[in-house]
PDB file of C-alpha atoms in Angstrom:
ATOM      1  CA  UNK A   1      -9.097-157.317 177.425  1.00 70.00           C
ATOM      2  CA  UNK A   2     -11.350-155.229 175.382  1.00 92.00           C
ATOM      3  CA  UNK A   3     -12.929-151.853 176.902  1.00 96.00           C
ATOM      4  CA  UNK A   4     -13.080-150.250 179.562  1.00 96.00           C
ATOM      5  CA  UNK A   5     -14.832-146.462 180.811  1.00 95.00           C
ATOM      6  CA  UNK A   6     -15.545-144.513 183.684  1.00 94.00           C
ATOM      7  CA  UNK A   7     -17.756-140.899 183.481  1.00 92.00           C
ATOM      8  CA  UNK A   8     -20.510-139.011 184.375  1.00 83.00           C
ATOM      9  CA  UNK A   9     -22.849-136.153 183.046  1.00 81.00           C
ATOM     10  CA  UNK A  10     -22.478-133.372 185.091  1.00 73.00           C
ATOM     11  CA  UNK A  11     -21.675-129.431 185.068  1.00 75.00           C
ATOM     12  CA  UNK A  12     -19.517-129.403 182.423  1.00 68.00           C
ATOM     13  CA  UNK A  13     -21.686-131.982 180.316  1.00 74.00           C
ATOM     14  CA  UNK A  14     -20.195-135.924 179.804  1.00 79.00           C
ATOM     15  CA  UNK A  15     -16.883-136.232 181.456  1.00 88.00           C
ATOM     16  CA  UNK A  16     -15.327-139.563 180.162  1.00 92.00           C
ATOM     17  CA  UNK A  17     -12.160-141.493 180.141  1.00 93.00           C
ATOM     18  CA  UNK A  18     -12.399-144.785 177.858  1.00 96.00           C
ATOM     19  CA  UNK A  19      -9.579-146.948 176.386  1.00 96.00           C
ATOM     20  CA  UNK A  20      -9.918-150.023 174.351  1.00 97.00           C
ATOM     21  CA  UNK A  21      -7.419-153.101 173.701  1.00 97.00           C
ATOM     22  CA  UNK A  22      -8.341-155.123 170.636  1.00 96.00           C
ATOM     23  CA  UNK A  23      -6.614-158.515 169.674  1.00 94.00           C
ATOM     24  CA  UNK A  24      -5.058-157.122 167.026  1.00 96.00           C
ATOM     25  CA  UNK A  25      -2.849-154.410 169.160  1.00 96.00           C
ATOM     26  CA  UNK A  26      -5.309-151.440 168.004  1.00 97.00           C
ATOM     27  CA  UNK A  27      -5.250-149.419 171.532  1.00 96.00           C
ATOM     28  CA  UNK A  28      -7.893-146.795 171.109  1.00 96.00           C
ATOM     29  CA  UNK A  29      -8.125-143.808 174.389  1.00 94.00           C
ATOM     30  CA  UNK A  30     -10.025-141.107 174.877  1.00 94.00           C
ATOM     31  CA  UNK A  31     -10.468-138.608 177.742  1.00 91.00           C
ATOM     32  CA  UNK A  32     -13.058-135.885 177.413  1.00 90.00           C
ATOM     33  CA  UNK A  33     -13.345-133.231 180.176  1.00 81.00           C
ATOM     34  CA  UNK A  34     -15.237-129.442 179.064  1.00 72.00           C
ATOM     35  CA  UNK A  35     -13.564-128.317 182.581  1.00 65.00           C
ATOM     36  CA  UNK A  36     -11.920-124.774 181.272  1.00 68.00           C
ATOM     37  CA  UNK A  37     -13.100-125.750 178.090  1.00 68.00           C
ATOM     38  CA  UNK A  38     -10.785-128.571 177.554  1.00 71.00           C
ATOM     39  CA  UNK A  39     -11.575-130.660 174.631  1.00 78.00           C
ATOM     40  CA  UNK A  40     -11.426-134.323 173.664  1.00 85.00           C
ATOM     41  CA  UNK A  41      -8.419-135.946 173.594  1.00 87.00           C
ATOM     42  CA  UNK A  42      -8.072-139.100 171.179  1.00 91.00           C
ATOM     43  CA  UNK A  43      -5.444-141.155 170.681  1.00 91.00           C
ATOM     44  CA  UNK A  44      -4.918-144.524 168.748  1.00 93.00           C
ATOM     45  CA  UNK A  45      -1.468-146.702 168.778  1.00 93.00           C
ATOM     46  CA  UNK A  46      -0.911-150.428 167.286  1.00 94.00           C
ATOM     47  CA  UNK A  47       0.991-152.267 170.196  1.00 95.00           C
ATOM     48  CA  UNK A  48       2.744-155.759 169.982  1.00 96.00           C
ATOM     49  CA  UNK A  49       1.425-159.134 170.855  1.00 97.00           C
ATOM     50  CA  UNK A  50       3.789-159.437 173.868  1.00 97.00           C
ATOM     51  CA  UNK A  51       1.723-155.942 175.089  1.00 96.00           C
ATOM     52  CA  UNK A  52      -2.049-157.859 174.121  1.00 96.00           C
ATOM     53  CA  UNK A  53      -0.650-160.752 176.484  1.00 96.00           C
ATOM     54  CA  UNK A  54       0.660-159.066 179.107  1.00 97.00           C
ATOM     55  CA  UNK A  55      -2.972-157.100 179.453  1.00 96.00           C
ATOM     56  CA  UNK A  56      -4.863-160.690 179.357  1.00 96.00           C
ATOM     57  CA  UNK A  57      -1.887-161.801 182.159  1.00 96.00           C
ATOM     58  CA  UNK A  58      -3.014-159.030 184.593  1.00 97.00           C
ATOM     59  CA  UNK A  59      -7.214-159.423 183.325  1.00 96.00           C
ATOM     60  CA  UNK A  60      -6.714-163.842 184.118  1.00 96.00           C
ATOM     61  CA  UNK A  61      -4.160-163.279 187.182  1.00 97.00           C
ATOM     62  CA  UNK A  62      -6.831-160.542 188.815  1.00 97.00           C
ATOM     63  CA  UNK A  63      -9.240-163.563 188.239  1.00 97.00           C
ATOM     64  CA  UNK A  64     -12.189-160.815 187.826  1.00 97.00           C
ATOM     65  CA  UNK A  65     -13.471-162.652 185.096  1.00 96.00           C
ATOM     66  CA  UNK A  66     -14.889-164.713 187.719  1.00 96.00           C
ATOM     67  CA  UNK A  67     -16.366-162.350 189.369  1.00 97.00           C
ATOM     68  CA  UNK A  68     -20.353-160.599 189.286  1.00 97.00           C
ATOM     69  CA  UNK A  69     -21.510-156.882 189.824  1.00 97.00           C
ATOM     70  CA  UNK A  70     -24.811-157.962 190.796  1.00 96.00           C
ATOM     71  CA  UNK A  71     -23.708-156.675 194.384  1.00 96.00           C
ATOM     72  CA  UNK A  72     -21.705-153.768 193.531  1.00 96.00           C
ATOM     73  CA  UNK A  73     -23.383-150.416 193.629  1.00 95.00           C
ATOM     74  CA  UNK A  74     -25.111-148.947 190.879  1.00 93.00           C
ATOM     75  CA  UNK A  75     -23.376-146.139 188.608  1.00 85.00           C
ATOM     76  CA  UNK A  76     -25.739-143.307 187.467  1.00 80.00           C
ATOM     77  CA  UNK A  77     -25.461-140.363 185.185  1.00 68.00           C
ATOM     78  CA  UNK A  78     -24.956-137.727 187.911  1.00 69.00           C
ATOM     79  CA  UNK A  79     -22.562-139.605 189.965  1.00 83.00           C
ATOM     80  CA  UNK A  80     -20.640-141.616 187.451  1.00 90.00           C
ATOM     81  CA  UNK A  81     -20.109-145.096 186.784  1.00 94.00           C
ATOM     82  CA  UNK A  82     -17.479-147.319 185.563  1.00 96.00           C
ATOM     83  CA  UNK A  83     -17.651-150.268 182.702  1.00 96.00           C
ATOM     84  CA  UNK A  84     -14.706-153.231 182.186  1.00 97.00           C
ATOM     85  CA  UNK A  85     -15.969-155.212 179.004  1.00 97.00           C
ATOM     86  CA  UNK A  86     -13.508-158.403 178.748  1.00 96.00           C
ATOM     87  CA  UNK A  87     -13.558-160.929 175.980  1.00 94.00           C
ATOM     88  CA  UNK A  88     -11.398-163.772 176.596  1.00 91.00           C
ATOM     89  CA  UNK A  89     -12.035-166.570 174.053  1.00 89.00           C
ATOM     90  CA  UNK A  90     -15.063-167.274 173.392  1.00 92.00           C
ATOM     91  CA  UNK A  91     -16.605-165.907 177.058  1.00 93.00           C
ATOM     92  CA  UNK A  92     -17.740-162.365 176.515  1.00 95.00           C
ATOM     93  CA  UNK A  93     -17.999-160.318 180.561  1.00 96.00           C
ATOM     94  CA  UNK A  94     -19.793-157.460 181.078  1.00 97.00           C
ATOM     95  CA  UNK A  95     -19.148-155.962 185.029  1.00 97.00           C
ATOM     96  CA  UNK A  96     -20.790-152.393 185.665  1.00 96.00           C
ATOM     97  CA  UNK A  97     -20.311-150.176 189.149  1.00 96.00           C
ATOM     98  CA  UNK A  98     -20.674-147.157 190.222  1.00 95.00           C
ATOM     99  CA  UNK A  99     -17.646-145.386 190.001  1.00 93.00           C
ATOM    100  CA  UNK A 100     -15.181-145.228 192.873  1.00 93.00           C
ATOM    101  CA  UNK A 101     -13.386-142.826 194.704  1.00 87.00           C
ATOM    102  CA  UNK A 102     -11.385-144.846 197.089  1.00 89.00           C
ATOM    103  CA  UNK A 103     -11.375-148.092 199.233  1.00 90.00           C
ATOM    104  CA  UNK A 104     -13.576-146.584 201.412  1.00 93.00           C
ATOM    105  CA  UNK A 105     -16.095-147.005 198.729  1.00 92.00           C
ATOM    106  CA  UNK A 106     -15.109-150.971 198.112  1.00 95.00           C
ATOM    107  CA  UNK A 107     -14.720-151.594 202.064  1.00 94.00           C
ATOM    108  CA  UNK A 108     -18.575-150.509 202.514  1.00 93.00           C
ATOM    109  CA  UNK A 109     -19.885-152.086 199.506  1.00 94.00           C
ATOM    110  CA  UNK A 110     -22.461-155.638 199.313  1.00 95.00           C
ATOM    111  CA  UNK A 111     -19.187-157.266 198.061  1.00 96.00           C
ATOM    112  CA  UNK A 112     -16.046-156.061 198.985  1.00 96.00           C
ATOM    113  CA  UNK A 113     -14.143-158.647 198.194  1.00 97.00           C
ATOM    114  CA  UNK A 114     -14.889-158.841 194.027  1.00 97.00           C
ATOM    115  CA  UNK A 115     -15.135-155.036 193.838  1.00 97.00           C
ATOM    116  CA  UNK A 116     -11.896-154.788 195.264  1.00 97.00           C
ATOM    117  CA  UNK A 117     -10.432-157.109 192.686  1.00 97.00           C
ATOM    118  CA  UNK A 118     -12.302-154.789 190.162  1.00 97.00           C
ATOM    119  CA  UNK A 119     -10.833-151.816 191.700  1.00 96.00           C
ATOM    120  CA  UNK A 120      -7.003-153.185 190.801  1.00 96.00           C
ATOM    121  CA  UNK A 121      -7.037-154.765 187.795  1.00 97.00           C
ATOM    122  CA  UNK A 122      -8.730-151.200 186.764  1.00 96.00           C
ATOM    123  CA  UNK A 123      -5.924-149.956 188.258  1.00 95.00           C
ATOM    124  CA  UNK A 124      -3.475-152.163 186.640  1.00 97.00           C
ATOM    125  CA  UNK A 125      -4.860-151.892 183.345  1.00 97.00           C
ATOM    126  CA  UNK A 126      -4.896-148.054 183.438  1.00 95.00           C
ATOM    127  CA  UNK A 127      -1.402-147.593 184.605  1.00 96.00           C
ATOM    128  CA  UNK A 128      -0.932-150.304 181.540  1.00 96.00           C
ATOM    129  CA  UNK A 129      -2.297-148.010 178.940  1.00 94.00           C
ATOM    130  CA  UNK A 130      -1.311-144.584 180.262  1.00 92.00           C
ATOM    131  CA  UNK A 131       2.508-145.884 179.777  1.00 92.00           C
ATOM    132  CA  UNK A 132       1.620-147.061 176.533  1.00 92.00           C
ATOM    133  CA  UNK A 133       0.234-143.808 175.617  1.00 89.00           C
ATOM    134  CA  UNK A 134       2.626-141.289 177.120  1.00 87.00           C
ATOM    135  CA  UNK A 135       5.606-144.064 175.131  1.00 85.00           C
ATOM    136  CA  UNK A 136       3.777-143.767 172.066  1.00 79.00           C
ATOM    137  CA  UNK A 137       2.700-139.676 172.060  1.00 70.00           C
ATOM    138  CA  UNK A 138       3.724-136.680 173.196  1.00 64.00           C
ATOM    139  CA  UNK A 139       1.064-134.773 174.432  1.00 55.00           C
ATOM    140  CA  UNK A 140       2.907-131.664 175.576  1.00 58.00           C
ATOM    141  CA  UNK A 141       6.063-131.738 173.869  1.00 54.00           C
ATOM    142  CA  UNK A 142       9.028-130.098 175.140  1.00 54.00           C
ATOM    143  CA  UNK A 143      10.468-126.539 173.771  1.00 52.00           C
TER     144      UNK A 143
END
């Protein structure tokens, strides 16, 4: 796995969330929101090799790699869009959507079928790197 992002420009300017998994274990997120004048949040950990392959285990299982979002909807500024940037060997994929709120959104879609298996693994791979993060830092620490 390498990147992935979701955001949008909106009221309270560019509203992101982005992580990144490099073959070396360097996990690199960031979430910026200016709602109530929040502020970026960046965090970086190193991660073992068994936590590299498990990510490329859900990314080849998913089989989105052989997928294409030249069907998917388009992501814009306003409405937001969502990026998953895999490299696996030497094959470097690119898949770009608009971003989605719910199944609803897949169900109605030009391909349903490969933007639901985007819609997963995104959700895998999150859940992935949230537990990684909240392991590896505390962002509200107790007392």
């Amino acid at each position: 796995m390498r990147r992935y992002y979701v955001g949008h420009k909106g009221k309270f300017g560019h509203e992101f969330l982005e992580f990144e998994l490099r073959p070396d274990g360097k996990l690199r997120y960031a979430n910026n929101s200016n709602y109530k004048h929040d502020t970026l949040i960046k965090k970086e950990v190193f991660v073992s090799r068994a936590v590299v392959e498990e990510a490329k285990r859900i990314v080849l299982a998913s089989e989105i790699h052989k997928e294409s979002d030249a069907r998917w909807p388009k992501g814009c500024d306003s409405d937001g869009s969502q990026e998953l940037e895999l490299v696996l060997g030497e094959e470097h994929i690119s898949l770009a959507t608009a971003k989605i709120g719910s199944l609803l959104d897949v169900q109605s879609s030009k391909d349903p079928e490969g933007l639901r298996v985007f819609y997963y693994v995104v959700q895998d791979l999150k859940a992935l790197v949230f537990s990684l993060i909240n392991l590896h830092v505390k962002l509200r620490p107790i007392g």
